Amino acid sequence: MKIRNSNIRNGITSALLLATAVYTFGVEATAQTTPASAAPTNAAMAVAEPQLLTAVLRATGYESRSVHVLVGRYQIVVTLVNSALSTAMTRQVEALKIATALSNPIVASPEFKSVQAFHIDYVAETPDHAGTHLVDAFDFRRDPSGNFVFHKS
């Protein structure tokens, strides 16, 4: 089945990302686009999330439909869909820009005091738009001084 309406497709993608985050992290999370019938369960994080999305959009210049931000209690997951960046190095440089842009609102906002990591995924949609596959991923972890540091595995 092809989903042609980008709003529906983005809603489905956000719902799938949300389900993945809840399953993976075992925490409450809020997707970038939430259906009206699904009220956020953690109001403090739902209120602050638009500023995180805005920070990522300003740092990257992407369109909002290409960026998904999931906020969990301990981790923030940013997913960039169909990035034009073709090398691992250019994606890493951009991921560093995103981490820098997210650090300021995270450190300044008490509702994010429990966040310990950022995870940034670059994914590509399949040709039929039925799913995505992982292209690259980067992790940033909070160090003892409160700064977010690139984690090399």
Tab-separated table of C-alpha atoms in Angstrom, residues 27-142:
chain	number	residue	atom	x	y	z
A	27	VAL	CA	10.034	5.387	29.048
A	28	GLU	CA	7.286	7.788	28.117
A	29	ALA	CA	8.038	9.632	24.895
A	30	THR	CA	6.280	12.209	22.754
A	31	ALA	CA	6.481	12.288	18.945
A	32	GLN	CA	6.852	15.414	16.832
A	33	THR	CA	3.312	15.030	15.528
A	34	THR	CA	0.840	13.530	17.947
A	35	PRO	CA	-2.705	12.638	16.907
A	36	ALA	CA	-5.315	14.795	18.641
A	37	SER	CA	-6.753	11.704	20.338
A	38	ALA	CA	-3.409	10.834	21.961
A	39	ALA	CA	-2.829	13.416	24.674
A	40	PRO	CA	0.763	13.586	25.932
A	41	THR	CA	1.281	11.841	29.244
A	42	ASN	CA	4.161	14.030	30.373
A	43	ALA	CA	3.008	17.634	29.915
A	44	ALA	CA	6.329	19.243	30.859
A	45	MET	CA	8.181	17.427	28.095
A	46	ALA	CA	5.396	17.978	25.567
A	47	VAL	CA	5.572	21.734	26.167
A	48	ALA	CA	9.348	21.951	25.762
A	49	GLU	CA	9.621	19.723	22.696
A	50	PRO	CA	8.865	22.366	20.025
A	51	GLN	CA	11.903	24.347	21.157
A	52	LEU	CA	14.060	21.254	20.580
A	53	LEU	CA	12.629	20.712	17.109
A	54	THR	CA	13.203	24.400	16.329
A	55	ALA	CA	16.807	24.123	17.560
A	56	VAL	CA	17.440	21.159	15.226
A	57	LEU	CA	15.781	22.899	12.275
A	58	ARG	CA	17.870	26.045	12.803
A	59	ALA	CA	21.089	24.025	13.101
A	60	THR	CA	20.455	21.976	9.974
A	61	GLY	CA	18.202	23.967	7.645
A	62	TYR	CA	16.010	20.882	7.095
A	63	GLU	CA	12.269	21.071	6.508
A	64	SER	CA	10.207	20.082	9.543
A	65	ARG	CA	8.760	17.027	7.787
A	66	SER	CA	12.287	15.569	7.561
A	67	VAL	CA	13.060	15.840	11.278
A	68	HIS	CA	11.533	13.861	14.136
A	69	VAL	CA	12.363	14.534	17.774
A	70	LEU	CA	11.412	12.035	20.461
A	71	VAL	CA	11.852	13.059	24.066
A	72	GLY	CA	12.185	10.355	26.679
A	73	ARG	CA	12.950	10.706	30.338
A	74	TYR	CA	16.676	9.948	29.887
A	75	GLN	CA	17.346	10.244	26.170
A	76	ILE	CA	16.419	12.397	23.208
A	77	VAL	CA	16.284	10.764	19.782
A	78	VAL	CA	16.549	12.924	16.670
A	79	THR	CA	15.797	11.221	13.362
A	80	LEU	CA	16.701	12.903	10.086
A	81	VAL	CA	14.875	11.428	7.097
A	82	ASN	CA	16.424	11.441	3.603
A	83	SER	CA	19.406	13.659	4.365
A	84	ALA	CA	21.368	14.741	1.310
A	85	LEU	CA	24.659	14.301	3.182
A	86	SER	CA	26.564	11.537	1.449
A	87	THR	CA	29.592	10.878	3.655
A	88	ALA	CA	29.955	9.750	7.235
A	89	MET	CA	32.189	12.733	7.985
A	90	THR	CA	29.632	15.314	6.803
A	91	ARG	CA	26.908	13.572	8.808
A	92	GLN	CA	29.153	13.560	11.892
A	93	VAL	CA	29.851	17.289	11.530
A	94	GLU	CA	26.121	17.954	11.251
A	95	ALA	CA	25.395	15.700	14.243
A	96	LEU	CA	27.871	17.780	16.268
A	97	LYS	CA	25.972	20.935	15.238
A	98	ILE	CA	22.697	19.334	16.309
A	99	ALA	CA	24.127	18.260	19.669
A	100	THR	CA	25.430	21.780	20.259
A	101	ALA	CA	22.042	23.268	19.357
A	102	LEU	CA	20.220	20.853	21.699
A	103	SER	CA	22.627	21.313	24.602
A	104	ASN	CA	21.587	24.896	25.365
A	105	PRO	CA	17.834	24.297	25.845
A	106	ILE	CA	18.506	20.995	27.628
A	107	VAL	CA	20.881	22.487	30.179
A	108	ALA	CA	18.681	25.574	30.660
A	109	SER	CA	15.394	23.696	31.162
A	110	PRO	CA	14.705	21.969	34.477
A	111	GLU	CA	12.264	19.557	32.784
A	112	PHE	CA	15.234	18.028	30.951
A	113	LYS	CA	17.521	17.592	33.964
A	114	SER	CA	17.234	13.790	33.735
A	115	VAL	CA	18.290	13.626	30.054
A	116	GLN	CA	21.609	11.797	29.856
A	117	ALA	CA	22.060	11.311	26.104
A	118	PHE	CA	21.177	12.380	22.563
A	119	HIS	CA	20.903	9.804	19.825
A	120	ILE	CA	20.909	11.090	16.235
A	121	ASP	CA	19.802	8.755	13.436
A	122	TYR	CA	20.089	9.347	9.714
A	123	VAL	CA	17.546	7.218	7.862
A	124	ALA	CA	16.501	6.868	4.230
A	125	GLU	CA	12.990	6.074	3.107
A	126	THR	CA	12.531	2.998	0.999
A	127	PRO	CA	11.612	3.722	-2.652
A	128	ASP	CA	7.984	2.764	-2.006
A	129	HIS	CA	7.869	4.991	1.135
A	130	ALA	CA	6.724	2.003	3.183
A	131	GLY	CA	9.601	2.188	5.643
A	132	THR	CA	13.107	3.407	6.350
A	133	HIS	CA	16.570	1.963	6.780
A	134	LEU	CA	19.388	3.260	8.965
A	135	VAL	CA	22.188	5.113	7.168
A	136	ASP	CA	24.203	6.381	10.159
A	137	ALA	CA	23.853	7.019	13.904
A	138	PHE	CA	25.648	9.145	16.503
A	139	ASP	CA	25.493	9.256	20.299
A	140	PHE	CA	26.270	12.071	22.710
A	141	ARG	CA	26.387	11.405	26.447
A	142	ARG	CA	26.344	13.762	29.392
